[in-house]
Short mmCIF file of C-alpha atoms and ligand atoms in Angstrom, two decimals:
data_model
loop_
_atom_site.label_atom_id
_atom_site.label_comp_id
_atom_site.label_asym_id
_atom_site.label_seq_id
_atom_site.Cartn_x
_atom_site.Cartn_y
_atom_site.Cartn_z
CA UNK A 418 0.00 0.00 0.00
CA UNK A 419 1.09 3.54 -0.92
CA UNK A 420 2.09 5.95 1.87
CA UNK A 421 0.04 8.48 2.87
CA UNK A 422 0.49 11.76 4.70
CA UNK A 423 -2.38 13.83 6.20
CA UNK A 424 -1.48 17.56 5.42
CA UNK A 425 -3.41 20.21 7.16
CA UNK A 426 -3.54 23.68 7.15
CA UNK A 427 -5.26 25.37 10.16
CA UNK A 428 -6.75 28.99 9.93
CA UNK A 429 -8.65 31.05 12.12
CA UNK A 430 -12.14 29.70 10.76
CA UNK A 431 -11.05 27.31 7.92
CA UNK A 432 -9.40 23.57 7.81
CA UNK A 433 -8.22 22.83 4.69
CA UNK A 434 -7.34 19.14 4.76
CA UNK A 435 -5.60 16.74 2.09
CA UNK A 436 -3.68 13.29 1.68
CA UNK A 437 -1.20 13.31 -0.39
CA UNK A 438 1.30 10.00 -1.41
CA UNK A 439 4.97 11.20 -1.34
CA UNK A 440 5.74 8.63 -3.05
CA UNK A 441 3.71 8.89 -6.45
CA UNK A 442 3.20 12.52 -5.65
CA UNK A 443 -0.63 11.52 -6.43
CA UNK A 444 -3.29 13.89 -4.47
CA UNK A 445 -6.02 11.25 -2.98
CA UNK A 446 -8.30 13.42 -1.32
CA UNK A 447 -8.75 17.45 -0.93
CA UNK A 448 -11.39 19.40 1.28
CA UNK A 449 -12.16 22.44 3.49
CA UNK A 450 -14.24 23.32 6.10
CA UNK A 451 -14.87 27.19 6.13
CA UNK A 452 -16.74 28.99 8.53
CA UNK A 453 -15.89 27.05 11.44
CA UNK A 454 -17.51 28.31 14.64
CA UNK A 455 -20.59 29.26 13.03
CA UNK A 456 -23.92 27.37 12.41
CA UNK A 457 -23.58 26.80 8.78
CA UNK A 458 -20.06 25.48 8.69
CA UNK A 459 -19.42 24.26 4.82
CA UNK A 460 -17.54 20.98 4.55
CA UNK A 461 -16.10 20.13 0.59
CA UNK A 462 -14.12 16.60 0.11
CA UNK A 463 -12.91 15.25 -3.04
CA UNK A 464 -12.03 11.67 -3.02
CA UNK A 465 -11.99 8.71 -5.02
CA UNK A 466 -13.81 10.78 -8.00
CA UNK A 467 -16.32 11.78 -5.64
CA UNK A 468 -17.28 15.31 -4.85
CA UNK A 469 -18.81 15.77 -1.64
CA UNK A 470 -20.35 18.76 0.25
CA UNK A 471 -22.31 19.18 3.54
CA UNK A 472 -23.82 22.21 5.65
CA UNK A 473 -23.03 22.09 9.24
CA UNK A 474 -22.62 23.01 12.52
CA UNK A 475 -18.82 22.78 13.46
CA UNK A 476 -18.17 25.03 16.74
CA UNK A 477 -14.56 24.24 16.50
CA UNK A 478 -11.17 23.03 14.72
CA UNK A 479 -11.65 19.60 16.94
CA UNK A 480 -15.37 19.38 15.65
CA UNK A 481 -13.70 20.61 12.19
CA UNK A 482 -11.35 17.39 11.87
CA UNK A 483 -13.51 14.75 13.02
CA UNK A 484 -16.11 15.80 10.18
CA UNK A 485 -13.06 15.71 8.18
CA UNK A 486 -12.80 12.27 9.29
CA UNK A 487 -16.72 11.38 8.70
CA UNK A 488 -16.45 12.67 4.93
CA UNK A 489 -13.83 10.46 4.69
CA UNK A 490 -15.76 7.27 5.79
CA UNK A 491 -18.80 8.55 3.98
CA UNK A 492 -16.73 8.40 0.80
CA UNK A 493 -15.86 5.22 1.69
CA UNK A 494 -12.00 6.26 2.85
CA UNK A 495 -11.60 4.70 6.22
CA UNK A 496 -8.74 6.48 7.62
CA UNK A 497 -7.25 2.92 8.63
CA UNK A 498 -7.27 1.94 5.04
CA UNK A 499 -5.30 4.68 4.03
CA UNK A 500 -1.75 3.85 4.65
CA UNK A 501 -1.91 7.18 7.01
CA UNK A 502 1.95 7.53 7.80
CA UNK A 503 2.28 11.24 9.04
CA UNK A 504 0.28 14.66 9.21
CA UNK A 505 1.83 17.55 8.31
CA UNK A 506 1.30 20.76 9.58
CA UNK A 507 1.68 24.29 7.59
CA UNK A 508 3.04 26.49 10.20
CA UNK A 509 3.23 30.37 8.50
CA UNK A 510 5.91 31.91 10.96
CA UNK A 511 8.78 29.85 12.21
CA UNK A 512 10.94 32.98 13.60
CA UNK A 513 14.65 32.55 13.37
CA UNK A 514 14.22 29.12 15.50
CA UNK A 515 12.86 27.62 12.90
CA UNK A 516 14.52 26.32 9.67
CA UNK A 517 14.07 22.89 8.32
CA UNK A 518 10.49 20.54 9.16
CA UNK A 519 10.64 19.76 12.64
CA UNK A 520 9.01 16.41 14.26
CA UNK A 521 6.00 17.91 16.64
CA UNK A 522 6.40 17.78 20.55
CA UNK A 523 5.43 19.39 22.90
CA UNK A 524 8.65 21.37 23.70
CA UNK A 525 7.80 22.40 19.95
CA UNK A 526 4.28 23.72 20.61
CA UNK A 527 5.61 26.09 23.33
CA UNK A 528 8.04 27.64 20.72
CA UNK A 529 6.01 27.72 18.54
CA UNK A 530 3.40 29.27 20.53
CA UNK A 531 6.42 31.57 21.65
CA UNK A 532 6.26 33.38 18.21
CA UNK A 533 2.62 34.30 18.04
CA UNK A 534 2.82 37.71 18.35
CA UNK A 535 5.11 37.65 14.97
CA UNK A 536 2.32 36.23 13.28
CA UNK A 537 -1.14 37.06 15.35
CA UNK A 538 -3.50 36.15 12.38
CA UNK A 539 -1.51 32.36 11.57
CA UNK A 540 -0.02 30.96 14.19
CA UNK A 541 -2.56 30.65 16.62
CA UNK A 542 -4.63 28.98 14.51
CA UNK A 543 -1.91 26.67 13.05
CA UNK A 544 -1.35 25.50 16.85
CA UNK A 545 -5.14 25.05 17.33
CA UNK A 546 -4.94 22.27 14.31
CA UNK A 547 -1.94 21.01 15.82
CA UNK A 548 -3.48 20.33 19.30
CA UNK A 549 -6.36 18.45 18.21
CA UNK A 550 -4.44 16.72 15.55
CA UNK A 551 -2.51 15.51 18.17
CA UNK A 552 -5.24 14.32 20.08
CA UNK A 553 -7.06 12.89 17.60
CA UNK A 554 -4.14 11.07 15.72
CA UNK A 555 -1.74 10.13 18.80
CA UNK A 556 -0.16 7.55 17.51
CA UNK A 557 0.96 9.41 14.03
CA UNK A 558 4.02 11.83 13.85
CA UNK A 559 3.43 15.26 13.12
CA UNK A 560 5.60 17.35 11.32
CA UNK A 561 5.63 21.30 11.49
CA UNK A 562 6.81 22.83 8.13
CA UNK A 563 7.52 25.86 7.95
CA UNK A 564 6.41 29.09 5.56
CA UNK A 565 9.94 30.84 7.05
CA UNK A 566 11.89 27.99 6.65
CA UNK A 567 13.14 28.35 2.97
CA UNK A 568 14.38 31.86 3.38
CA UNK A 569 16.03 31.85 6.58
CA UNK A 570 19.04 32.14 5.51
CA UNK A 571 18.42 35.51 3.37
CA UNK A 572 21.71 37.34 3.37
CA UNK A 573 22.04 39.63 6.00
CA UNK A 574 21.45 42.84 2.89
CA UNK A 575 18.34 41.17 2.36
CA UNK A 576 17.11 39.91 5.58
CA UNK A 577 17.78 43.43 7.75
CA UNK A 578 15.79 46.06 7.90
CA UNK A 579 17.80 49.71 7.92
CA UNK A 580 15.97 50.85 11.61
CA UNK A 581 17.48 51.09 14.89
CA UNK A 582 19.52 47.76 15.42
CA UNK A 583 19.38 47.34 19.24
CA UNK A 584 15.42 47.74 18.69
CA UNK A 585 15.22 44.88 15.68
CA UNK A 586 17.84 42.83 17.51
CA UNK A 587 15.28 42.82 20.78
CA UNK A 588 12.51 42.41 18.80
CA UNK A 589 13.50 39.97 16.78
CA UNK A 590 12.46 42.20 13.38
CA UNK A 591 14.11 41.26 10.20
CA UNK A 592 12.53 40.05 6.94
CA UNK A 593 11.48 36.27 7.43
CA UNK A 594 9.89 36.05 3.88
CA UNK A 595 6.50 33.49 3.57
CA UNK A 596 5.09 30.96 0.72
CA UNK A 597 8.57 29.38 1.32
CA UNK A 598 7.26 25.99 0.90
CA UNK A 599 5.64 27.20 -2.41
CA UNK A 600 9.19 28.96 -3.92
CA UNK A 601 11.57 25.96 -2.77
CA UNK A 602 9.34 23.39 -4.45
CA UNK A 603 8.47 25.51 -7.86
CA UNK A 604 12.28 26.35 -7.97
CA UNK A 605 13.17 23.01 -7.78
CA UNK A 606 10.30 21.44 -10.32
CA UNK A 607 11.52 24.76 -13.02
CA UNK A 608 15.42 23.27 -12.63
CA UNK A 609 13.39 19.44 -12.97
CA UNK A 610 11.62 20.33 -15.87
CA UNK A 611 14.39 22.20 -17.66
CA UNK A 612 16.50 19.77 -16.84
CA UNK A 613 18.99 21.47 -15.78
CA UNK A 614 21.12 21.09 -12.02
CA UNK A 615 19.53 23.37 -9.81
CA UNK A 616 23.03 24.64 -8.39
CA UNK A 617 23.75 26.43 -12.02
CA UNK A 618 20.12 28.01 -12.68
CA UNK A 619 19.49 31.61 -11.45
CA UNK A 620 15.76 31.96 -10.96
CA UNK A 621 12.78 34.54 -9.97
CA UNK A 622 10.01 32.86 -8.70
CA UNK A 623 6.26 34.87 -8.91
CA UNK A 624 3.94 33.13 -6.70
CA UNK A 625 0.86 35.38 -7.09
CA UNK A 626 -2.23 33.59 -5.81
CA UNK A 627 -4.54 35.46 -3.36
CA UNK A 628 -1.21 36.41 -1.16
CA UNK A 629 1.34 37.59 -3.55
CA UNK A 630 5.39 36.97 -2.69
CA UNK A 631 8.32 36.74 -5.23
CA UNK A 632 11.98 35.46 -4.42
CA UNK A 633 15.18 35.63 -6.39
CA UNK A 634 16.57 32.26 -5.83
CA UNK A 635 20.60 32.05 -6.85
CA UNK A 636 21.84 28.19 -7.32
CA UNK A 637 18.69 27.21 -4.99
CA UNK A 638 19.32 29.66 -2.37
CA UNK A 639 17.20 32.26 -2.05
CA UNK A 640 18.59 35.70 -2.19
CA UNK A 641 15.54 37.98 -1.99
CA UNK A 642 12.10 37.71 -1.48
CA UNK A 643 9.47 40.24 -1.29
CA UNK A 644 7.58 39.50 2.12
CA UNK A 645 9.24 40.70 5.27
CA UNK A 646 8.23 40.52 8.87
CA UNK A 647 4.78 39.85 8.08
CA UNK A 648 3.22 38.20 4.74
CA UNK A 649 1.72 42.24 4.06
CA UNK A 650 4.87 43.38 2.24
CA UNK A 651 5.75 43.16 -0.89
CA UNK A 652 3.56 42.99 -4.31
CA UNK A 653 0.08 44.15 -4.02
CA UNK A 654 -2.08 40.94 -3.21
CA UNK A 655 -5.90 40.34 -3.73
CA UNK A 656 -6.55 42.13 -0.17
CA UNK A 657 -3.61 42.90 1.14
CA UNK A 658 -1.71 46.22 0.56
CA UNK A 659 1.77 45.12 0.00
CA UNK A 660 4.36 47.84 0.12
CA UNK A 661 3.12 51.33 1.83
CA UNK A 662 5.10 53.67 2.98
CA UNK A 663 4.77 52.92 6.98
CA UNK A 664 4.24 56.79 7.39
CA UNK A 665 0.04 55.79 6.39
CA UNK A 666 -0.02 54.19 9.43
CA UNK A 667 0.90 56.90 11.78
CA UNK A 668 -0.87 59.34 9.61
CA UNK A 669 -4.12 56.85 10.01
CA UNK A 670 -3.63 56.48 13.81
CA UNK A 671 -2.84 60.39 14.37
CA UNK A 672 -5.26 61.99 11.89
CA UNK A 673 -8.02 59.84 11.36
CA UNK A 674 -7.99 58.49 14.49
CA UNK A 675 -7.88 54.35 13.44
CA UNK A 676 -6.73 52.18 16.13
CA UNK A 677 -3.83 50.13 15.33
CA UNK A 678 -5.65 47.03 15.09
CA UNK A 679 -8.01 49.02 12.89
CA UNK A 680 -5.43 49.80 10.30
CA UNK A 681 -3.48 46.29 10.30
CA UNK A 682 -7.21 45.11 9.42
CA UNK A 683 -7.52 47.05 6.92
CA UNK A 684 -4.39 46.60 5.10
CA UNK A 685 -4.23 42.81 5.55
CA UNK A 686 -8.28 42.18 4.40
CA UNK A 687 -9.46 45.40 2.63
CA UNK A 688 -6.63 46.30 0.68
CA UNK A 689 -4.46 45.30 -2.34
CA UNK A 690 -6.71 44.65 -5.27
CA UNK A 691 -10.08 43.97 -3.24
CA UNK A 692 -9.28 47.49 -1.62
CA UNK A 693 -9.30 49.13 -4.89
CA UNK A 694 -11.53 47.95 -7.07
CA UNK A 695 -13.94 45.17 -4.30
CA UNK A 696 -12.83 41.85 -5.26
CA UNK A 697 -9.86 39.79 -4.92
CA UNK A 698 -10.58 37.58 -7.51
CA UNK A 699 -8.96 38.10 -11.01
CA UNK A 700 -11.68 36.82 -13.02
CA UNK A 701 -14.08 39.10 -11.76
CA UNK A 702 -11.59 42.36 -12.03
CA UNK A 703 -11.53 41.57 -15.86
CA UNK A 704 -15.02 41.24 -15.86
CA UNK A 705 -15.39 44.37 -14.11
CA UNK A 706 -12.58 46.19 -16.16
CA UNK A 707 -13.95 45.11 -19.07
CA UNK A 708 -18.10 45.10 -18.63
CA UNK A 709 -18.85 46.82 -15.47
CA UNK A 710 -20.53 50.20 -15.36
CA UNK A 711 -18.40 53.45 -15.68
CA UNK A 712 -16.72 53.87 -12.31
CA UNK A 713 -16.55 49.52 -11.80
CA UNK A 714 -14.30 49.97 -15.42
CA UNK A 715 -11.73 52.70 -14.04
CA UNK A 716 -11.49 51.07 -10.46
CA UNK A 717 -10.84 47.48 -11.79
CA UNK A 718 -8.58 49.05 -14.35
CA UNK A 719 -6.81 51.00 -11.99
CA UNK A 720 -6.73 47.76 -9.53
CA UNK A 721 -4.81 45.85 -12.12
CA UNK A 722 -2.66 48.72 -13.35
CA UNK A 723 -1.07 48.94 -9.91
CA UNK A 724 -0.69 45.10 -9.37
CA UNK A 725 1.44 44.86 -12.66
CA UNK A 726 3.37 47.96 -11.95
CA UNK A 727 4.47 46.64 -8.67
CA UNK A 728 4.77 43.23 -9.75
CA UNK A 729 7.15 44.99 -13.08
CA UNK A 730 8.88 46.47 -10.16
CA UNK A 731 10.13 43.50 -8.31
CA UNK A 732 10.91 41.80 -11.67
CA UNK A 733 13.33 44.53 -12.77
CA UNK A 734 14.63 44.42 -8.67
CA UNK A 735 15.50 40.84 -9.03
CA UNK A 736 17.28 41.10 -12.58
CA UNK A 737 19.70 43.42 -11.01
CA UNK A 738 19.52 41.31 -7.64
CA UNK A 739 20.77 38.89 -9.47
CA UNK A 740 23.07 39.99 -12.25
CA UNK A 741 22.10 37.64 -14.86
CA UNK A 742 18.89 35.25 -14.96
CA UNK A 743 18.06 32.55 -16.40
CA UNK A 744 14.83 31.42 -15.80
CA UNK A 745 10.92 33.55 -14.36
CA UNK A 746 8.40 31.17 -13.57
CA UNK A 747 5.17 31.72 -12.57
CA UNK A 748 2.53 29.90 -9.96
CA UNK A 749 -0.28 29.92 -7.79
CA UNK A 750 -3.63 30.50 -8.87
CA UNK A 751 -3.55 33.44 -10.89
CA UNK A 752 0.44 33.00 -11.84
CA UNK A 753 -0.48 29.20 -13.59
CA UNK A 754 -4.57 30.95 -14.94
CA UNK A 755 -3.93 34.64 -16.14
CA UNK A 756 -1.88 35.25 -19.25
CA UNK A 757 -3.01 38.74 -19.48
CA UNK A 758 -1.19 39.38 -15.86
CA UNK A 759 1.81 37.37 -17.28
CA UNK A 760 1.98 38.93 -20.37
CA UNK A 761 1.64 42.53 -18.86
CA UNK A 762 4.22 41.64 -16.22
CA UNK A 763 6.85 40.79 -18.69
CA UNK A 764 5.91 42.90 -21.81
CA UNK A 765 8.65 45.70 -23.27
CA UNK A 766 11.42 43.60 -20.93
CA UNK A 767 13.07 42.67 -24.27
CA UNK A 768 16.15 44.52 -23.97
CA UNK A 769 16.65 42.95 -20.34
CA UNK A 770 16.30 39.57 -22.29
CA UNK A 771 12.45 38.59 -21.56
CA UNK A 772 10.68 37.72 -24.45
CA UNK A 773 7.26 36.21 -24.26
CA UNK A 774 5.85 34.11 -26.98
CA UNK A 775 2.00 35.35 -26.67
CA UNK A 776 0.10 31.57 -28.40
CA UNK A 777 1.87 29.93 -25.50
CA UNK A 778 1.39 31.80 -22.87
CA UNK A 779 -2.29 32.09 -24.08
CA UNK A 780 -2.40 28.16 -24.13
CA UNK A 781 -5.25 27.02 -21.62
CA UNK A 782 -2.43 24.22 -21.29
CA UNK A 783 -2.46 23.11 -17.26
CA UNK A 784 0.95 21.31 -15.79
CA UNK A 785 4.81 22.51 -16.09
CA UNK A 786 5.09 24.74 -19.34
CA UNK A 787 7.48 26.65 -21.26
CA UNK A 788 5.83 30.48 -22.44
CA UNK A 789 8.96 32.16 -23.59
CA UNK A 790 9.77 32.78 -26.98
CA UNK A 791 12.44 30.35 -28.35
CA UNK A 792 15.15 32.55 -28.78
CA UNK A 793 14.28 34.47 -25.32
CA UNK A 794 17.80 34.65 -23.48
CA UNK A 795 15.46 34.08 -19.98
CA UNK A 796 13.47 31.34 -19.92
CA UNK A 797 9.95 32.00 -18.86
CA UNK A 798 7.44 29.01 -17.22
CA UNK A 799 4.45 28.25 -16.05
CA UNK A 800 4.96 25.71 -13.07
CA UNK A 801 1.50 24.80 -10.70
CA UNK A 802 2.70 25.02 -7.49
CA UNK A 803 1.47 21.89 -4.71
CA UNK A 804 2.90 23.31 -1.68
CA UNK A 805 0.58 19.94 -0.02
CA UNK A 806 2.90 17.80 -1.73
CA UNK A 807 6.06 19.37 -0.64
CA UNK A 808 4.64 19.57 3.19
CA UNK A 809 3.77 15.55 2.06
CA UNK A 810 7.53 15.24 1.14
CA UNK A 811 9.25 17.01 4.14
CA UNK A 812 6.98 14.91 6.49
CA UNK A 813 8.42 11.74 5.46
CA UNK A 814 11.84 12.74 5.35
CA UNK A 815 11.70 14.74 8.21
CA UNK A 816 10.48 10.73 10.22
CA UNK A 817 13.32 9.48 8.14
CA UNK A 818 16.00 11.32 9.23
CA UNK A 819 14.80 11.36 12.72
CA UNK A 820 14.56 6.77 12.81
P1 ADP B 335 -4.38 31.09 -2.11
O1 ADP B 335 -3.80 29.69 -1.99
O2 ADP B 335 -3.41 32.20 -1.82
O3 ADP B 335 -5.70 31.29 -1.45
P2 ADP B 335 -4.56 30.54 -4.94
O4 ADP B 335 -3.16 30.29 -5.32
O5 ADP B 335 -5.51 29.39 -4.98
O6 ADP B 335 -4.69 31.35 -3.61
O7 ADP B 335 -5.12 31.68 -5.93
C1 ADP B 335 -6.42 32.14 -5.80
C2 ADP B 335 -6.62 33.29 -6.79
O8 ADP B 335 -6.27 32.86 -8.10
C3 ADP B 335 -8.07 33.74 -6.91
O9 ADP B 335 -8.40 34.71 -5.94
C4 ADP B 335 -8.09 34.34 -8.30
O10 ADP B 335 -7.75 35.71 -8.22
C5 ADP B 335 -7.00 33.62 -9.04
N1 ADP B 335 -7.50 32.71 -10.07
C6 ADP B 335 -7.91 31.44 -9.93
N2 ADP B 335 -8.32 30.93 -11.12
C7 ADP B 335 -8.13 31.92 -12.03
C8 ADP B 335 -8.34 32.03 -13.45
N3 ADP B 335 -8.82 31.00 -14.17
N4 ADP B 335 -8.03 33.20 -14.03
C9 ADP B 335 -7.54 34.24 -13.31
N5 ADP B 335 -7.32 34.19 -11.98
C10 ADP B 335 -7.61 33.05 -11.36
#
């Protein structure tokens, strides 16, 4: 029987839940269950070709994994039969202790806990799904892998922020950089695909799904990477603001009178391209740009002309981050779906050795892809990320390495 590996990812009112087999690299089952602590919970599976969704009551993560549990046996997936080996955790903020998937105790849960005010809206709930995981699976490992992990060793240029040192040293504030799991794997499946050793490619990485992040990643080490102390900076996201100048925030707080936790809402859930033009989701802001009323049209067109001229930004930062580059792939929901936001990303870069070739990147192909002209100096790809897969992977050889 194939190995299998629970992976679950815990937020503060959603358990997203999958098992994945290292192995093969085959996805066996996928669900949710959103709006947890409310009456009308909503649990989704997909297993075994079935599709699978339920309306319930779920007043907490505990509640939330032993429905998980009940879908599967409704589907017929006993979780007995499944060759269950490990569950792996997606932890978003492993601090500085943090840098390689680390078997679950509970020394680790107090560390862990240890860096929740770093990361106030993930970790908490990450350690919720950990706890009852724990309890409900005893007799499994768990592994915590880490969002930080891939970038924590950022050179020090990259990683430090220019403020008062004896204040970032105490406070432990530096750029920690998130979606790790996400850049390390697609990095590694563009040198796969090319075929090419990983140590010789030099790479930027756009993972633009709803959060946003992009990395320059030299020989497999990553050398930059837009998100910093928190997952808000960097390219504008679907609500999240990205890069402000941080004098908004005292401006807000002194002028307009927004308390602090006011302000981080607001750039974390109604900001980026949701804040400009009310959604996050791309295929509506075309729809909007291109059949909405007057003001809809210049708000979604504005939305999107922002996200590619930051996302241009960061492209041009990381050719000269890295001196010469061989490869830009894109991933994540709308990285692998929207050619127009690839295309408008990348177009004019000619002279810095970019050249698209427009039929393939508008190809509705799915999987690992090349999109670059032939004769483009920088090769350009499409690569789906499967950051479940990856967590799948470190589990096992995390057990491995610790028998
Ligand atoms: P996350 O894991 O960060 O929640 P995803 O990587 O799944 O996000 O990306 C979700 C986003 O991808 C959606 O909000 C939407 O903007 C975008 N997206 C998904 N499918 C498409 C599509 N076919 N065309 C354009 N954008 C898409």
């Amino acid at each position: 029987m194939q190995r299998t590996v629970l992976v679950l990812n815990s937020g503060s009112s959603s358990l997203k839940f999958s098992l994945v087999q290292p192995d093969t690299g085959v996805s066996v089952a996928d669900g949710i269950i959103e709006e947890i602590g409310g009456e009308h919970s909503m649990a989704r599976l997909e297993f075994g070709g079935l599709k699978i969704q339920r309306e319930r009551s779920v007043v907490d993560h505990e509640a939330a994994l032993r429905l998980a549990f009940d879908l599967f046996a409704e589907t017929g997936g006993h979780l007995e039969t499944l060759g269950l080996v490990a569950v792996g955790h997606r932890v978003v903020h492993g601090g500085r202790d943090f840098y390689r998937p680390t078997l679950i105790d509970d020394a680790l849960v107090q560390r862990v806990s240890a860096l929740s005010p770093l990361a106030p809206l993930h970790n908490p709930p990450a350690l919720r799904g950990i706890e009852v995981a724990r309890k409900l699976l005893p007799d499994l490992p768990h592994v915590a892998v880490f969002d930080t992990a891939f970038f924590h060793d950022l050179p020090a240029a990259a990683a430090t922020y220019a403020i008062d040192a004896e204040v970032a040293e105490q406070w432990r504030v530096r750029r920690y950089g998130f979606h790790g799991t996400s850049h390390q794997y697609v990095s590694e499946q563009a040198a796969v695909f090319l075929g090419a050793p990983l140590e010789s490619l030099n790479q930027i990485v756009l993972h633009l799904g709803n959060g946003a992040s992009a990395s320059a990643v030299a020989g497999g080490r990553p050398v930059d990477t837009s998100m910093g102390l928190t997952p808000m900076e960097g390219l504008v996201m679907g609500t999240r603001s990205g890069d402000i100048d941080p004098g908004i925030v005292f401006y807000l707080a002194r002028t307009a009178g927004m308390a602090v936790e006011d302000i981080e809402s607001m750039l974390n859930r109604r900001s980026g391209v949701a804040g400009l033009c009310g959604s996050n989701d791309f295929r509506e802001l075309h729809r909007l740009a291109e059949t909405g009323d007057e003001s809809e049209r210049a708000a979604a067109r504005l939305a999107y002309d922002v996200y590619i001229h930051r996302l241009r930004k960061y492209i041009g930062a990381y050719l000269a981050v890295l001196g010469s580059t061989d490869v830009i792939t894109f991933t994540a929901g709308v990285g692998e779906n929207d050619a127009a936001v690839r295309r408008d990303a990348l177009t004019g870069l000619a002279p810095l050795g970019v050249e698209l070739d427009e039929h393939l990147n508008d190809s509705p192909a799915h999987g690992p892809r090349v999109i670059s002209a032939e004769m483009s100096p920088i090769t350009v790809l499409v690569i789906p990320t499967d950051e479940e897969l990856a967590i799948a992977r470190a589990c096992v050889a995390t057990i491995e390495a610790s028998a």
